[in-house]
Coordinates of C-alpha atoms and ligand atoms in Angstrom, one line a residue:
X1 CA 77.4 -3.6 -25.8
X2 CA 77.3 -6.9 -24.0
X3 CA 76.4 -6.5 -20.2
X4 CA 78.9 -9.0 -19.2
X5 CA 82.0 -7.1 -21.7
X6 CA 80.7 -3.3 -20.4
X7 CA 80.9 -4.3 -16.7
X8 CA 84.2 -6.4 -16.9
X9 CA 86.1 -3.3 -14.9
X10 CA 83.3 -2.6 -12.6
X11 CA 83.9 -2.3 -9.3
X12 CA 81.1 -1.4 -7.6
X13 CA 80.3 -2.4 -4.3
X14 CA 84.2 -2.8 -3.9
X15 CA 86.8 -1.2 -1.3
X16 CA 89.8 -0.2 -2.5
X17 CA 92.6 0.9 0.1
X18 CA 95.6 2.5 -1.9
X19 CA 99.3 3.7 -0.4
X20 CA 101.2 6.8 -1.4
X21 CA 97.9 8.3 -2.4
X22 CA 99.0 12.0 -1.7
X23 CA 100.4 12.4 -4.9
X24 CA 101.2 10.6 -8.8
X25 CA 100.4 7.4 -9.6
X26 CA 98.1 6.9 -6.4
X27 CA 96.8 10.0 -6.2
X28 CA 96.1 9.0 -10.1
X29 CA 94.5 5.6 -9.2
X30 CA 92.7 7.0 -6.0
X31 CA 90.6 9.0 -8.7
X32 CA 90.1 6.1 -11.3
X33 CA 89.2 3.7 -8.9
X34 CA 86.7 5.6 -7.3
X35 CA 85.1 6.2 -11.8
X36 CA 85.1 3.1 -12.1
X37 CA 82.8 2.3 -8.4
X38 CA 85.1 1.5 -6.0
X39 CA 84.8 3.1 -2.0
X40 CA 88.9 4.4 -1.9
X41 CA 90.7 4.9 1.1
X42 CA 93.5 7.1 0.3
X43 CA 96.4 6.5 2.5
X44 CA 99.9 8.3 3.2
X45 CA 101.7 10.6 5.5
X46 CA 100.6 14.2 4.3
X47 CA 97.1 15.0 5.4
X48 CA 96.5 18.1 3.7
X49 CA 97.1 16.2 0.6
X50 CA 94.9 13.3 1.2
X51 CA 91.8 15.5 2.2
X52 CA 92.0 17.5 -0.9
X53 CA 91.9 14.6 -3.1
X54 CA 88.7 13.1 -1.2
X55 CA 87.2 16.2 -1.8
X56 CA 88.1 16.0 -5.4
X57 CA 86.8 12.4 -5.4
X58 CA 83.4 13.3 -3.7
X59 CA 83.0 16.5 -6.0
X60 CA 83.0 13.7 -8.7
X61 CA 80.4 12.2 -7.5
X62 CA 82.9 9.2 -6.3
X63 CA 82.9 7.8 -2.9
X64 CA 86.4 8.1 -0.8
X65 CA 87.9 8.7 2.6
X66 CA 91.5 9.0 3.7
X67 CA 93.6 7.6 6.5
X68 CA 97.5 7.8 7.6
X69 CA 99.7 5.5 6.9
X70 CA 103.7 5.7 6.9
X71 CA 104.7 2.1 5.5
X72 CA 107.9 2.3 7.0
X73 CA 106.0 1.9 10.0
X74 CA 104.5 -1.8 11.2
X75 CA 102.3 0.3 14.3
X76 CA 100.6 2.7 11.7
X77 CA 100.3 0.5 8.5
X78 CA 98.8 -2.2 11.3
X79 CA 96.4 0.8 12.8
X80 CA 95.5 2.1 9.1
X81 CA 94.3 -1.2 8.2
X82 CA 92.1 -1.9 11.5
X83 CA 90.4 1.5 10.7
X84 CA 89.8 0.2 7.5
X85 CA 88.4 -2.7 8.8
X86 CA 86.4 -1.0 11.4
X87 CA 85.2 1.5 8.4
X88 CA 84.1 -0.7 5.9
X89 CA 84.1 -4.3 7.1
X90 CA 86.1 -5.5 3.7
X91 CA 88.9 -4.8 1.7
X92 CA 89.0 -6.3 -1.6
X93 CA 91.5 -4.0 -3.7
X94 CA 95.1 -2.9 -2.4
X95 CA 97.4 -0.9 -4.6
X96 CA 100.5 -1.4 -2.7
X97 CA 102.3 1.9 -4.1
X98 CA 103.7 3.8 -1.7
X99 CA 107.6 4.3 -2.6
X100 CA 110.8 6.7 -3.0
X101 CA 113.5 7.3 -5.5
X102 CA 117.4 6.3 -5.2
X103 CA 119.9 8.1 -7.4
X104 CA 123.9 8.0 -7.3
X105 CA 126.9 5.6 -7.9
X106 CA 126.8 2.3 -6.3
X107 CA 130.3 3.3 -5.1
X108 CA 128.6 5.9 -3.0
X109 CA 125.5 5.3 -1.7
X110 CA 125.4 5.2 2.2
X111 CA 124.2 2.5 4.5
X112 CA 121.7 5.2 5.6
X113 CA 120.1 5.9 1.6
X114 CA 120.4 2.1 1.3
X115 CA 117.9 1.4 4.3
X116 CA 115.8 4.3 3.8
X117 CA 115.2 3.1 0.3
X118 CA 114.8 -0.6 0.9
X119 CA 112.7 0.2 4.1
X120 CA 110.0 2.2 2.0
X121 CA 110.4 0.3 -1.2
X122 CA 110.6 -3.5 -0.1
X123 CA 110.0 -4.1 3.9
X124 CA 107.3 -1.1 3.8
X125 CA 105.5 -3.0 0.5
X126 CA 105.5 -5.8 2.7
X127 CA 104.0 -5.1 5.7
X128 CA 101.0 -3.3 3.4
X129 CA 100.9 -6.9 1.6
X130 CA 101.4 -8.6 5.0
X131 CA 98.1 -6.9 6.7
X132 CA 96.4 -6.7 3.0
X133 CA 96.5 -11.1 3.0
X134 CA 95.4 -10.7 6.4
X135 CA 92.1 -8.9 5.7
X136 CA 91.7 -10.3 3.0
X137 CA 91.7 -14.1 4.2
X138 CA 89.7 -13.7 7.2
X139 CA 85.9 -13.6 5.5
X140 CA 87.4 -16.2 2.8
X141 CA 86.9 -14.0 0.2
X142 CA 89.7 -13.1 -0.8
X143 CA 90.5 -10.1 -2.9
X144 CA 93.3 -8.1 -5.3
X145 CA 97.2 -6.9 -4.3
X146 CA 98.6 -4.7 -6.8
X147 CA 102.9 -4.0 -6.6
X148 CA 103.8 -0.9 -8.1
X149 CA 107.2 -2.3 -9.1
X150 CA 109.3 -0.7 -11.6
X151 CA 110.7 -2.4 -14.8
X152 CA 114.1 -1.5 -13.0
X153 CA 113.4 -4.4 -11.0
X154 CA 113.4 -6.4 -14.6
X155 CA 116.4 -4.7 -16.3
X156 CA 119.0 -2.5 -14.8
X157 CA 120.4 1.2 -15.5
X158 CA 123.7 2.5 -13.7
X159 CA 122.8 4.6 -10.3
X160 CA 119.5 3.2 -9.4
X161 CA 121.1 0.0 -7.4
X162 CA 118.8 0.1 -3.9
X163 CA 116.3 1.2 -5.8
X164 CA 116.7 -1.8 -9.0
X165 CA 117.2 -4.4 -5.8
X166 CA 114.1 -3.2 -4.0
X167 CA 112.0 -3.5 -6.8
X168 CA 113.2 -6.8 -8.0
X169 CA 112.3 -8.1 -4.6
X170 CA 108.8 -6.7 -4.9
X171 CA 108.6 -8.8 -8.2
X172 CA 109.9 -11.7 -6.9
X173 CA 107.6 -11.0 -3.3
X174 CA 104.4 -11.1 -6.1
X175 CA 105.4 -14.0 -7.1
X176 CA 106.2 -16.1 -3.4
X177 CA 102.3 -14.6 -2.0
X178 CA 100.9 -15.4 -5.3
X179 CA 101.7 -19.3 -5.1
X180 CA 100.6 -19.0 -0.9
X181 CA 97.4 -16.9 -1.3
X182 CA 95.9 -18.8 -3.8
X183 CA 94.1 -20.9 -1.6
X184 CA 92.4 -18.1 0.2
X185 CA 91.7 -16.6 -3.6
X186 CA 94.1 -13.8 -3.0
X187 CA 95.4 -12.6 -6.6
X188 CA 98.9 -10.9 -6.1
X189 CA 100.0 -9.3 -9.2
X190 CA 102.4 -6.3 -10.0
X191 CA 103.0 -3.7 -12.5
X192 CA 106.0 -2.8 -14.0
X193 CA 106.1 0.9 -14.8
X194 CA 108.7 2.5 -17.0
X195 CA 109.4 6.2 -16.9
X196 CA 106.0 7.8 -15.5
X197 CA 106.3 11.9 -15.3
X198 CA 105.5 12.3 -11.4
X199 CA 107.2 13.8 -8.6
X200 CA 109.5 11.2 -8.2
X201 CA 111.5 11.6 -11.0
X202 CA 109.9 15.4 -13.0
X203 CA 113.2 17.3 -12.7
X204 CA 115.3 14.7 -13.8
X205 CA 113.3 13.5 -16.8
X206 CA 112.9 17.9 -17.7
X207 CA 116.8 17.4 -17.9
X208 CA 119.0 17.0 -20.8
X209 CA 120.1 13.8 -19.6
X210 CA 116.2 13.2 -19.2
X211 CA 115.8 14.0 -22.7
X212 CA 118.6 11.4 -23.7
X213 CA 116.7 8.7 -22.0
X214 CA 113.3 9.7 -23.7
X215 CA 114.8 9.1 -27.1
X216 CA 116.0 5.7 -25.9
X217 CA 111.9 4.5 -25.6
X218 CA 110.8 2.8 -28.5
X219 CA 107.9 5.2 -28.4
X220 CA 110.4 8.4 -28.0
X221 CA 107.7 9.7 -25.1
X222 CA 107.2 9.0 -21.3
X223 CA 104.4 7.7 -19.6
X224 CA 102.0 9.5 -17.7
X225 CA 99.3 8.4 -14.6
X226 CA 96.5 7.6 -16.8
X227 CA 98.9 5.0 -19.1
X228 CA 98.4 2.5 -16.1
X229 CA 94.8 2.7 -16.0
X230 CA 94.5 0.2 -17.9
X231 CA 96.5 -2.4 -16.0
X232 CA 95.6 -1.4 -12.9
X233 CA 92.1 -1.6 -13.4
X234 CA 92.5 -5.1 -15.6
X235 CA 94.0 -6.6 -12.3
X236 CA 91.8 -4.9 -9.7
X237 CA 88.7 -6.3 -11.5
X238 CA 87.4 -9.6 -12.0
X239 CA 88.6 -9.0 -15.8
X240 CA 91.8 -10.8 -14.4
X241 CA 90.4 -13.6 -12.0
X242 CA 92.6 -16.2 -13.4
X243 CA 95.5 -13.9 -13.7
X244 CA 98.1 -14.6 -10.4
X245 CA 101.7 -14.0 -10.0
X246 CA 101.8 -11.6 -13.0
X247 CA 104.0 -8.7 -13.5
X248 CA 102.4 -6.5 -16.1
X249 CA 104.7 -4.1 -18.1
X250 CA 103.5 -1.0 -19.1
X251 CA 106.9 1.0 -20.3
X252 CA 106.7 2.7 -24.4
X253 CA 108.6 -0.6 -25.0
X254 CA 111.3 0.5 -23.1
X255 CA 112.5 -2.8 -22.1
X256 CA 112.9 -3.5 -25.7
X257 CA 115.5 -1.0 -25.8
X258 CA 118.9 0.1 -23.8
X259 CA 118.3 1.8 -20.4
Ligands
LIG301 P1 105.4 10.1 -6.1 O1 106.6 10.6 -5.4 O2 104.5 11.1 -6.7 O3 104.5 9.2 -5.2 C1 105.0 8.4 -4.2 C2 104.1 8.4 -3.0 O4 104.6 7.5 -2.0 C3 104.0 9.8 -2.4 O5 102.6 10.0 -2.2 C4 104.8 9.7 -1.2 O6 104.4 10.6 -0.2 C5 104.5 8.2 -0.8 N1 105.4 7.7 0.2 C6 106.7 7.7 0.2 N2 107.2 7.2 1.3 C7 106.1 6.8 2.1 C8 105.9 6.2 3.3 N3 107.0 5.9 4.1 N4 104.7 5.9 3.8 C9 103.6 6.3 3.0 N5 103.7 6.9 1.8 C10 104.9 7.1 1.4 O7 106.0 9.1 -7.2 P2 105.2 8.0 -8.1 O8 105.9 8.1 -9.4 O9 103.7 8.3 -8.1 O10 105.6 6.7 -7.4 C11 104.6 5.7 -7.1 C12 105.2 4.3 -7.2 O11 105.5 4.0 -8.6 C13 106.5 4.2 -6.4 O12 106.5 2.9 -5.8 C14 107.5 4.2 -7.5 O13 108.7 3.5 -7.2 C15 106.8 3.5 -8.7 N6 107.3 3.7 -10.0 C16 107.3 5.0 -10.5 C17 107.8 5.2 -11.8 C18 107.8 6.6 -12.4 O14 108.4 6.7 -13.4 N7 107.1 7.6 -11.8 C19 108.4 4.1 -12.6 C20 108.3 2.9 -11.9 C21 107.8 2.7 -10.7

């Protein structure tokens, strides 16, 4: 194969730093990141977590380290990213996906669930996005912000509202440091997920009602980690350098169908 086509995902010699890494999709990308090159700082809140997956990483042969990081948190997402800093002098990739799940009627939901959600899922993404432009403008180099949005921030469902209005925001927040960080060549982009078996959402999607919601992908199947591989790794490359302010779906066709 062509040199330039077989190293258009290559990331070596890149630093990745990615949120919510103790567990599903991070702890997913934490691990294909550091195949395809990258140095990956693994950031969350559970430790134990976050040194078993560098250890994983390393047994493959793959380079990684981990630091904690609440997002809900200005003092520690601000301290996480001046270790990185202080680590590894750049940071060119950041998958900004740390997040948490919302369920129940609009009619119900609490001022409490309501700012617990948006505070992780929108203000949280956005202080990670905040300090990510930061480091990434100050060589003039620029770099790569990847949203983990949700396609419920697209298209709605009933019982998801925080959640559906914190990840529209996060689409719309792509969008708004996309058109400002061009000039430093910042690429903000997001991807949509649809239903993606993880923590987040296993026992509902084992349920009947679950089951219901399967049949309604065009595909009739859910997603797993390794289905966004592609996308993440397509925007954290220079495969996408003319790509900016995109949202990239990745759902079974999902949208194509009722929620
Ligand atoms: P998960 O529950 O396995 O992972 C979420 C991660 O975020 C966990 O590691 C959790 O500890 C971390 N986290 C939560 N609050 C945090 C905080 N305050 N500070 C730092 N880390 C925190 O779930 P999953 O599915 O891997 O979710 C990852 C992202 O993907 C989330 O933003 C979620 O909304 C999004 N997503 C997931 C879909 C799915 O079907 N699994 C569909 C669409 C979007």
């Amino acid at each position: 194969m062509n040199t330039r086509v077989s190293s258009l995902f290559d990331l070596s010699g890149k630093t990745a730093l990615v949120t919510g890494a103790s567990s599903g999709i991070g702890h997913h990308f934490s691990h294909t990141l550091a195949a395809a090159g990258a140095q990956v700082i693994l950031t969350a809140r559970r430790i134990e977590q976050l040194e078993q997956a560098v250890t994983e990483i390393q047994t493959n042969g793959g380079s990684a380290s981990w630091l904690k990081l609440d997002v809900t948190n200005q003092a520690s997402v601000e301290a996480a990213f001046s270790n990185a800093m202080t680590q590894y002098s750049r940071i060119d990739i950041v998958i900004n996906n740390a997040g948490i799940a919302s369920g129940g009627n609009a009619l119900d939901v609490t001022e409490k669930h309501w700012d617990d959600v948006i505070s992780t899922n929108l203000k949280g993404a956005w202080l990670v996005a905040q300090q990510a432009g930061r480091c990434m403008s100050a060589d003039g180099k620029g770099g790569s912000l990847i949203n983990i949005a949700s396609i419920l921030g697209i298209r709605v469902m009933g019982g998801v509202a925080p959640y559906a209005a914190a990840k529209a925001g996060l689409d719309h927040l792509t969008r708004a440091l996309a058109y400002e960080w061009a000039r430093f060549d910042i690429r903000v982009n997001a991807i949509a997920p649809g239903y993606v078996v993880t923590d987040i959402n296993r026992d509902y999607l084992n349920s009947p009602q679950g089951d219901k919601a399967r049949k309604r992908i065009p595909q009739k199947r859910f997603g797993r980690p390794e289905h966004l591989d592609g996308a993440m790794l397509l925007l954290a490359s220079g495969a996408s350098s003319y790509m900016t302010g995109s949202t990239i779906v990745v759902d079974g066709g999902h949208l194509q169908s009722s929620m």
